[in-house]
GROMACS .gro file of C-alpha atoms in nm:
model
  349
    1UNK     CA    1   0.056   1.499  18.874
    2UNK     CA    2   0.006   1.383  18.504
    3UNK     CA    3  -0.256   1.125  18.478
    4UNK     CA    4  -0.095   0.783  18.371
    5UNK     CA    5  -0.353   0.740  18.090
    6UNK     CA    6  -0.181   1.058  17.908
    7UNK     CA    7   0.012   0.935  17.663
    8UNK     CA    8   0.332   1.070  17.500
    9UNK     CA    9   0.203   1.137  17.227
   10UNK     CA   10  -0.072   1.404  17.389
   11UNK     CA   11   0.248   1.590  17.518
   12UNK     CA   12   0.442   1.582  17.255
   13UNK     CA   13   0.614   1.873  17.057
   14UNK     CA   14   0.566   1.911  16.666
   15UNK     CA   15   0.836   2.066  16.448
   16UNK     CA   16   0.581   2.288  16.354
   17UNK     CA   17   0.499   2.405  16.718
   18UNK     CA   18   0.874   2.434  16.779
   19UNK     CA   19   0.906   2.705  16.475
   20UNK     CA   20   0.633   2.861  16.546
   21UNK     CA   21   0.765   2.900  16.919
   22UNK     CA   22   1.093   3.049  16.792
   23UNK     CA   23   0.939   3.295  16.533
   24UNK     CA   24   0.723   3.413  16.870
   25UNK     CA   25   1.024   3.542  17.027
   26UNK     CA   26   1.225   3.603  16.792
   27UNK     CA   27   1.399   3.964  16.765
   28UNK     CA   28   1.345   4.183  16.523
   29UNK     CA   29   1.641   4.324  16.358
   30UNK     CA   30   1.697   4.617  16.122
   31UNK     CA   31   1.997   4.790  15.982
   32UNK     CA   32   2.111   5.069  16.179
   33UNK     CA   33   2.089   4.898  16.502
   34UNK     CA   34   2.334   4.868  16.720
   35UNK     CA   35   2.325   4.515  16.896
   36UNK     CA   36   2.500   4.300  17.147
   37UNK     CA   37   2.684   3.993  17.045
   38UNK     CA   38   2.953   3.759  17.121
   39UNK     CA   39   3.200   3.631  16.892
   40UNK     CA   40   3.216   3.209  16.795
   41UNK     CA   41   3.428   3.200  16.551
   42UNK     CA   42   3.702   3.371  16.392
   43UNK     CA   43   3.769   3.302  16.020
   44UNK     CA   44   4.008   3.392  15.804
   45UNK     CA   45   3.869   3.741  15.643
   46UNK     CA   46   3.586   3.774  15.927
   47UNK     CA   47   3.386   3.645  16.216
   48UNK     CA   48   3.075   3.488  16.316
   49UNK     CA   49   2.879   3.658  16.605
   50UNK     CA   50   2.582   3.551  16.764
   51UNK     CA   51   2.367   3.832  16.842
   52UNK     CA   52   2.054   3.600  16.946
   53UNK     CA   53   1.917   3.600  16.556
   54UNK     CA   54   1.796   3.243  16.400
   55UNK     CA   55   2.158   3.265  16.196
   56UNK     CA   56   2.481   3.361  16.317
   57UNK     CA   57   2.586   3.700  16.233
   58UNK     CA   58   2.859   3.788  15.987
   59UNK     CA   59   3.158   4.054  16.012
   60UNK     CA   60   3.358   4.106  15.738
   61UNK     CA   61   3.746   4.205  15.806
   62UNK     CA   62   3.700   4.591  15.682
   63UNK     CA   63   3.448   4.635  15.891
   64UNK     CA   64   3.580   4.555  16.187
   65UNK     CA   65   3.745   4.884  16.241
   66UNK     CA   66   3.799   5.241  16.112
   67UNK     CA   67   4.136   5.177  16.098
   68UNK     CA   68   4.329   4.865  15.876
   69UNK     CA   69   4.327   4.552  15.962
   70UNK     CA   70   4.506   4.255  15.842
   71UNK     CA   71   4.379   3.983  16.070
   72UNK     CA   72   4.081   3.961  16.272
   73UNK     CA   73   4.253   3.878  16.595
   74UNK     CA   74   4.388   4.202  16.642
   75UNK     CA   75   4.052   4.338  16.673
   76UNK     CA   76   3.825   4.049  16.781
   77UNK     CA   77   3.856   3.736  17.050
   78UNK     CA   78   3.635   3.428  17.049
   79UNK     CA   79   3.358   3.432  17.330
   80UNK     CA   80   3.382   3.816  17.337
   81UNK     CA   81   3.063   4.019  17.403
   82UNK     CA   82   3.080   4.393  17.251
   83UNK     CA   83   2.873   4.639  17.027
   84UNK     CA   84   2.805   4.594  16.648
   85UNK     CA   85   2.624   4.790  16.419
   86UNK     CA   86   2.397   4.619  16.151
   87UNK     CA   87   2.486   4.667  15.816
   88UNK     CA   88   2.246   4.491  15.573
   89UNK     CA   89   1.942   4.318  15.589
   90UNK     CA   90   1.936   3.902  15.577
   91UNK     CA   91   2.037   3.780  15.270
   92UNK     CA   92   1.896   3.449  15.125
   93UNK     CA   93   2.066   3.259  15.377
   94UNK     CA   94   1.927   3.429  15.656
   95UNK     CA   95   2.255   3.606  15.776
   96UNK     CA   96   2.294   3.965  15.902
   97UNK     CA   97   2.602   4.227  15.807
   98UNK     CA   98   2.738   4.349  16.087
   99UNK     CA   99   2.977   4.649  16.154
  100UNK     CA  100   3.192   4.781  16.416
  101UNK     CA  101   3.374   5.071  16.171
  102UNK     CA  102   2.975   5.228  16.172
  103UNK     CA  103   3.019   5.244  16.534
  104UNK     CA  104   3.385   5.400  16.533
  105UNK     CA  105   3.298   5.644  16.270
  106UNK     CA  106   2.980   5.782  16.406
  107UNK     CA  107   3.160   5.811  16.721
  108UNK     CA  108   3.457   5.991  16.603
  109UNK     CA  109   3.251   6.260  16.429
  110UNK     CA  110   3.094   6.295  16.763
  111UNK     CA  111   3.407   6.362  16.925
  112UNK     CA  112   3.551   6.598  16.672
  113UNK     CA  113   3.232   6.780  16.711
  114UNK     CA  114   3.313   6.845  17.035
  115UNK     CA  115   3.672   6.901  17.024
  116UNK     CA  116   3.559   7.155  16.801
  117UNK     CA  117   3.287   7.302  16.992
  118UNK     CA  118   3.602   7.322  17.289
  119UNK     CA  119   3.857   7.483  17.029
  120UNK     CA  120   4.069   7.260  17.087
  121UNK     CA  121   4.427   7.184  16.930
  122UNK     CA  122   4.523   6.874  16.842
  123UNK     CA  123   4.822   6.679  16.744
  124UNK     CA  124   4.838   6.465  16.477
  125UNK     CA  125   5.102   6.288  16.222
  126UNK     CA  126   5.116   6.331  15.869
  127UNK     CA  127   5.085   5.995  15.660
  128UNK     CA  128   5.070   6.139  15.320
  129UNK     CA  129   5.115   6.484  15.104
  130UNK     CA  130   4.980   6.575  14.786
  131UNK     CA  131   4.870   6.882  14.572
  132UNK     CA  132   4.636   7.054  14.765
  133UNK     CA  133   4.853   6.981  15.113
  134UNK     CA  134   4.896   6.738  15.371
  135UNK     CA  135   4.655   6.404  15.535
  136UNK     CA  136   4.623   6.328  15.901
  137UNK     CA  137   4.428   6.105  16.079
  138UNK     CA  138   4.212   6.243  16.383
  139UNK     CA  139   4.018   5.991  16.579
  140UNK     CA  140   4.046   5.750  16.293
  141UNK     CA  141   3.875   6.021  16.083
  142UNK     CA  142   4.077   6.122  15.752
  143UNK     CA  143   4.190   6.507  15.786
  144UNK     CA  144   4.295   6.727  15.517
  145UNK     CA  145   4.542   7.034  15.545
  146UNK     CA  146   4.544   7.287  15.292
  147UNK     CA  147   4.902   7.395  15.182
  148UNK     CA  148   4.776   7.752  15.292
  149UNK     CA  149   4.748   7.613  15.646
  150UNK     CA  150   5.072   7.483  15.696
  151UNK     CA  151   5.343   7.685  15.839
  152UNK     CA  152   5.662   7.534  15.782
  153UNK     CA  153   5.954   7.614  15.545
  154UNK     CA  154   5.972   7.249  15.474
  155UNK     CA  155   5.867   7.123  15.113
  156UNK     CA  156   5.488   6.934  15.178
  157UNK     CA  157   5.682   6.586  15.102
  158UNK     CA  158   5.937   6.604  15.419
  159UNK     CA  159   5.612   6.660  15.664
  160UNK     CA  160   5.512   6.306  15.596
  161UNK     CA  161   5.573   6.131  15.990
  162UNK     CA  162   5.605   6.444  16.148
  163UNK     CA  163   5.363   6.495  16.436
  164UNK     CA  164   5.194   6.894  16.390
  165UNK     CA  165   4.975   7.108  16.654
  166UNK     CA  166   4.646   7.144  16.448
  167UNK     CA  167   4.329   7.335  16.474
  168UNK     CA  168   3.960   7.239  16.332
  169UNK     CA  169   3.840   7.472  16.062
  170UNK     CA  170   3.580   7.270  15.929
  171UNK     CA  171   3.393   6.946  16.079
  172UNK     CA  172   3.120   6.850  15.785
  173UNK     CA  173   3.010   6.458  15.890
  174UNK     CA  174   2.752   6.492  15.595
  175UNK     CA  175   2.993   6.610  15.370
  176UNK     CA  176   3.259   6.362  15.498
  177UNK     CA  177   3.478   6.683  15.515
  178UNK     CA  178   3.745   6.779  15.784
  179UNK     CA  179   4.003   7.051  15.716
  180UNK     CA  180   4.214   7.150  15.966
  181UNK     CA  181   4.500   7.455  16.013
  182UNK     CA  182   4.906   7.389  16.098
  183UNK     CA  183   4.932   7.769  16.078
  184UNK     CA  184   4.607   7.876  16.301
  185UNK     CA  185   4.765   7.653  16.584
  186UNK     CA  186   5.108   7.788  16.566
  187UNK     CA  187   4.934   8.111  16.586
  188UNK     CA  188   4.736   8.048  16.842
  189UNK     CA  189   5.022   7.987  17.052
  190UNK     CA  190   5.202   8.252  16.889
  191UNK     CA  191   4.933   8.499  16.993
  192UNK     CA  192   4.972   8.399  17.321
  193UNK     CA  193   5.329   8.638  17.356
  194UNK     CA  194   5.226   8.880  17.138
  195UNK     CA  195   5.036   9.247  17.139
  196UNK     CA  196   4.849   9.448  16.912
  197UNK     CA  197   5.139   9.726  16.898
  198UNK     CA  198   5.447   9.537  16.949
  199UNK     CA  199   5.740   9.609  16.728
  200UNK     CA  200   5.850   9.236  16.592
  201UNK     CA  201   6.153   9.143  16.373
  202UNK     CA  202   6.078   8.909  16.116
  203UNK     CA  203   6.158   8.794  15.711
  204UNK     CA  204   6.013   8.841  15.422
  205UNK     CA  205   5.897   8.474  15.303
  206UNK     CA  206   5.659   8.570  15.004
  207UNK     CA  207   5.564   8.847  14.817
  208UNK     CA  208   5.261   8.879  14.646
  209UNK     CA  209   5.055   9.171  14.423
  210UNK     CA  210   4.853   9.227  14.749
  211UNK     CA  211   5.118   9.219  14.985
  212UNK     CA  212   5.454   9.025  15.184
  213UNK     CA  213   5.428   8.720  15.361
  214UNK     CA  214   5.620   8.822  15.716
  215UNK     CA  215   5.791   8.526  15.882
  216UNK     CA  216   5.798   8.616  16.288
  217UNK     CA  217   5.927   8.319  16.464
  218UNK     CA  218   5.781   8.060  16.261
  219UNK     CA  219   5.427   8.190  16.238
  220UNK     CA  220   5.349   8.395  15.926
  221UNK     CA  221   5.180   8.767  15.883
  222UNK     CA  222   5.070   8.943  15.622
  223UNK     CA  223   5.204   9.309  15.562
  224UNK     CA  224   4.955   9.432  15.290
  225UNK     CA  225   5.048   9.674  14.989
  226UNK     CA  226   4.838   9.950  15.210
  227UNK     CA  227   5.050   9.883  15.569
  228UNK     CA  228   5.347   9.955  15.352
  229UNK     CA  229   5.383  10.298  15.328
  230UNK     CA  230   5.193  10.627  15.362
  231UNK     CA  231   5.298  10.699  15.002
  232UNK     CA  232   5.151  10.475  14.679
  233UNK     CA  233   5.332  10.198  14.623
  234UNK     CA  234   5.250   9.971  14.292
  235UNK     CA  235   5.420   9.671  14.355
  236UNK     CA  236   5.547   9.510  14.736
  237UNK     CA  237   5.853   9.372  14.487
  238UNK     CA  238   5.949   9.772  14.466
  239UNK     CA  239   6.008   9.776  14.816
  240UNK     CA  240   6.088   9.394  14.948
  241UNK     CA  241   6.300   9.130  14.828
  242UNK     CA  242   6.238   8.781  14.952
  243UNK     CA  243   6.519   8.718  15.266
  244UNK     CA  244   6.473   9.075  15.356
  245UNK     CA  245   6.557   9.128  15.727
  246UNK     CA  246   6.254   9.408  15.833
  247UNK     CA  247   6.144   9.554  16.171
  248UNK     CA  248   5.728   9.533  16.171
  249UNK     CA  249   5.446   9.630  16.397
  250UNK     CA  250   5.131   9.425  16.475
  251UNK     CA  251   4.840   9.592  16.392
  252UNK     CA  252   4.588   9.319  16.446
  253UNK     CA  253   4.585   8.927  16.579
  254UNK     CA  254   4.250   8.718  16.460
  255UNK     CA  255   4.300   8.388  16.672
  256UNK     CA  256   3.977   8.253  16.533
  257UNK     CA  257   4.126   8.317  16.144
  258UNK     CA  258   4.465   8.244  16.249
  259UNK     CA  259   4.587   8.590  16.070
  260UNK     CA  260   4.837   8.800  16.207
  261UNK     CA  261   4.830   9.150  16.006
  262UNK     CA  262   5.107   9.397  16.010
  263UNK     CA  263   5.238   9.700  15.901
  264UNK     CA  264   5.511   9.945  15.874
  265UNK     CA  265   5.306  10.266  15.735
  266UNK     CA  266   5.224  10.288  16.098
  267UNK     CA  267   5.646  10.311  16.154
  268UNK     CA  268   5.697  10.576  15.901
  269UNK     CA  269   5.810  10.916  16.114
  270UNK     CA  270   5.728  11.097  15.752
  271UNK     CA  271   5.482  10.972  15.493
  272UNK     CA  272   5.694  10.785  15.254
  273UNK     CA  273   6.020  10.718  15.481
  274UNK     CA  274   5.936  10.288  15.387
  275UNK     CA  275   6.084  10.352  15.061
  276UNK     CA  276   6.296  10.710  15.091
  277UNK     CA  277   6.501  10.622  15.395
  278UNK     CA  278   6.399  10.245  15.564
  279UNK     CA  279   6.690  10.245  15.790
  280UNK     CA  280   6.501  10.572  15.971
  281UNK     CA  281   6.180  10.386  15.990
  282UNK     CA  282   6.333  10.097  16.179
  283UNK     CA  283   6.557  10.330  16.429
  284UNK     CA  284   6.267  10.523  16.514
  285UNK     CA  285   5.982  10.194  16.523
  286UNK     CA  286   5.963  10.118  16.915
  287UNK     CA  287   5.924  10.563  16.936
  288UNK     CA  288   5.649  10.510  16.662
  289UNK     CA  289   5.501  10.220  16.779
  290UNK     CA  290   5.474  10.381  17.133
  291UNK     CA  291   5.240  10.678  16.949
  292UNK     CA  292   5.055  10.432  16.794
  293UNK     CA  293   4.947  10.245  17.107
  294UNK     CA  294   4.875  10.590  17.273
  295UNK     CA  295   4.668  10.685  17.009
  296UNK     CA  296   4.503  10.334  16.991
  297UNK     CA  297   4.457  10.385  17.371
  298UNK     CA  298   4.327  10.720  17.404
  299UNK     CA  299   4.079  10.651  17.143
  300UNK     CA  300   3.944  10.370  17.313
  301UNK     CA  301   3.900  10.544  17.617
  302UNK     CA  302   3.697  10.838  17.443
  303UNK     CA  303   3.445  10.518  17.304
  304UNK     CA  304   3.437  10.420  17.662
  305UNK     CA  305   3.370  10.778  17.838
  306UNK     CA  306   3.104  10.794  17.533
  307UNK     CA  307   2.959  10.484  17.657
  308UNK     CA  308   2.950  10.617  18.013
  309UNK     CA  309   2.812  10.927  17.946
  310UNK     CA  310   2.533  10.794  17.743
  311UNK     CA  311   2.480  10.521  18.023
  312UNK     CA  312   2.496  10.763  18.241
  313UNK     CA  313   2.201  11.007  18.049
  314UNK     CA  314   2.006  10.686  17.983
  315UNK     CA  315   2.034  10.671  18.361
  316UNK     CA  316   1.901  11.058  18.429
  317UNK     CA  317   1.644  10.980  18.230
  318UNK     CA  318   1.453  10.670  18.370
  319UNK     CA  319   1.541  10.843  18.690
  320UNK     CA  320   1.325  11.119  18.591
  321UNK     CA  321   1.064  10.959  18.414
  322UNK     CA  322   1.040  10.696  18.765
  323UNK     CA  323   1.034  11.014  18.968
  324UNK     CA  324   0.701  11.141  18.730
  325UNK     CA  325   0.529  10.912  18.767
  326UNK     CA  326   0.550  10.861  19.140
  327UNK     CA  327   0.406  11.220  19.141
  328UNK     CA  328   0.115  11.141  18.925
  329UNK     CA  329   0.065  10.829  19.131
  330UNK     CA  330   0.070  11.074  19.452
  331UNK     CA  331  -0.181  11.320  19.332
  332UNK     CA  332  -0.417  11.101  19.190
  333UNK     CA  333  -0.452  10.914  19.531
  334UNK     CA  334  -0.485  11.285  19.677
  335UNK     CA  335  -0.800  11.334  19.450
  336UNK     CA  336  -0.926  10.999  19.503
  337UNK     CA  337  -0.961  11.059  19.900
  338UNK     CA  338  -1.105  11.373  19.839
  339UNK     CA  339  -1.350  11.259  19.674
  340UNK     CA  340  -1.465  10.933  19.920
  341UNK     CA  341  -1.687  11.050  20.221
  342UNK     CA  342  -1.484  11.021  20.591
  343UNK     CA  343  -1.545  10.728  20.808
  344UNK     CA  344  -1.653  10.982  21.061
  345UNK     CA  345  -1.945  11.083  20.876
  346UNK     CA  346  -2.044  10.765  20.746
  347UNK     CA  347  -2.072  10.661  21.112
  348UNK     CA  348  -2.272  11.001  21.211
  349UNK     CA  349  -2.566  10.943  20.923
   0.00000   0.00000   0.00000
């Protein structure tokens, strides 16, 4: 119990003491952090959040998400506790910057990472074309599409709403790059009903110096100048014409590159038939094609009986060289006992 001779006065609680009490336990805050706080007002291009500093908090409208905003009610509600990342240090007033975009975007990169990491396809709308291709929006993230990467006969402009299957090719968070591939899905998928050795029908959708531009059900292959024929051709344009209805054979499917290569040299009964007589070299593809996977087939199983007869010698050998040395181990114990004196006659003496 307080003495009654204390006075008020010797209990009493200075300004002074009060600040000095607050600066003791008050938190430290740096930018970077990510905080706690709870929102106490909304205002008309932000919000005030008290995240236990001396000052309320600050968010500006465009950073209160990765994606637009127009009002801050769609993304904040007073008395609501949640994350926010500090922007800035105090500014003469006191008064942090806070962010909750930071937080989205750091997390979004994170989960593209991964999606990456998982190869996974994704689906995605376009929301704008230009030059170079076509822009999506994954996780919030802005994506880019290369026109070589989309597989559509649609001009770039009419993609723009249309929802595509996409793979990651690139995922650069420092570089603030993500390109991603319409045509390495479709293959993908694509791959999934097709064989190295299957006879496909397709059109010719480009030609090029190095080669034709296959259409086969909506994914694209390449039929290079040297797949053409057996015989020297200068020019692709010598043989194809853009529209052209041709019978192909898959030579080779690279999921990870999303490149389907072809070829109809492999089709040719007699060196040179692609340009003397085509109309042979389709009749006869699914007989060609059928000595092509034979070949392909018996050559792999002569790398595999290599394989098993050098396993198998590799085998012999440590076999022997185990056996050797259990022999040496057996005769030197043989000399060793020869050489120690018996127990008997240790006993005798």
């Amino acid at each position: 119990m307080l003495s009654q001779k204390t006075t008020v006065k010797d209990i009493g609680f200075t300004h002074e003491d009060f600040a000095a009490l607050l600066d003791q336990y008050d938190y430290h805050f740096s930018p970077g952090d990510i905080v706690a706080g709870t929102v106490f007002s909304l205002e008309p291009r932000g919000a005030l959040i008290d995240i236990g500093a001396k000052t309320a908090a600050y968010i500006p409208i465009q950073e209160m998400s990765i994606n637009r905003v127009d009002n801050p009610d769609e993304v904040l509600q007073s008395n609501e506790t949640r994350e926010f990342f500090i922007l800035t240090d105090e500014n003469e007033d006191g008064q942090l910057t806070l962010s909750i975009r930071r937080i989205e975007y750091m997390r979004a990169w994170e989960r593209v990472r991964q999606l990456q990491a998982e190869d996974a396809t994704v689906r995605s709308l376009v929301f704008a074309t230009n030059r170079g291709g076509a822009l999506v929006r994954i996780e919030g993230l802005r994506g880019f599409i290369p026109g070589s990467h989309i597989s559509t006969r649609k001009p770039k402009e009419d993609l723009v709403g249309e929802e595509l299957p996409l793979k990651f090719l690139e995922v650069d968070e420092d570089r603030n790059r993500l390109v991603l591939s319409h045509r390495r899905a479709l293959v993908e998928r694509k791959m999934n009903r097709l064989e190295v050795g299957e006879v496909v029908i397709g059109s010719v959708r480009g030609i090029k110096p190095y080669g034709a531009f296959i259409d086969i059900g909506g994914v694209s292959g390449l039929l290079h100048i040297s797949e053409i024929s057996h015989d020297h051709i200068d020019t692709p344009h010598s043989v194809f014409n853009v529209n052209d209805e041709v019978k192909v054979m898959i030579i080779d499917l690279d999921a990870e590159r999303g490149r389907i290569s072809l070829s109809t040299k492999q089709l040719e009964p007699e060196p040179g038939d692609m340009i003397n007589n085509r109309d042979l070299v389709y009749d006869k593809a699914e007989e060609m094609a059928q000595k092509y996977r034979e070949k392909m087939l018996a050559q792999q199983q002569g790398i595999n009986l290599e394989e098993q007869a050098e396993e198998a010698e590799q085998a012999e050998q440590a076999e022997q060289a185990e056996q050797a040395e259990q022999a040496e181990a057996t005769v030197e114990s043989t000399e060793i006992e020869e050489q120690l004196p018996s127990a008997t006659a240790t006993e005798d003496e």
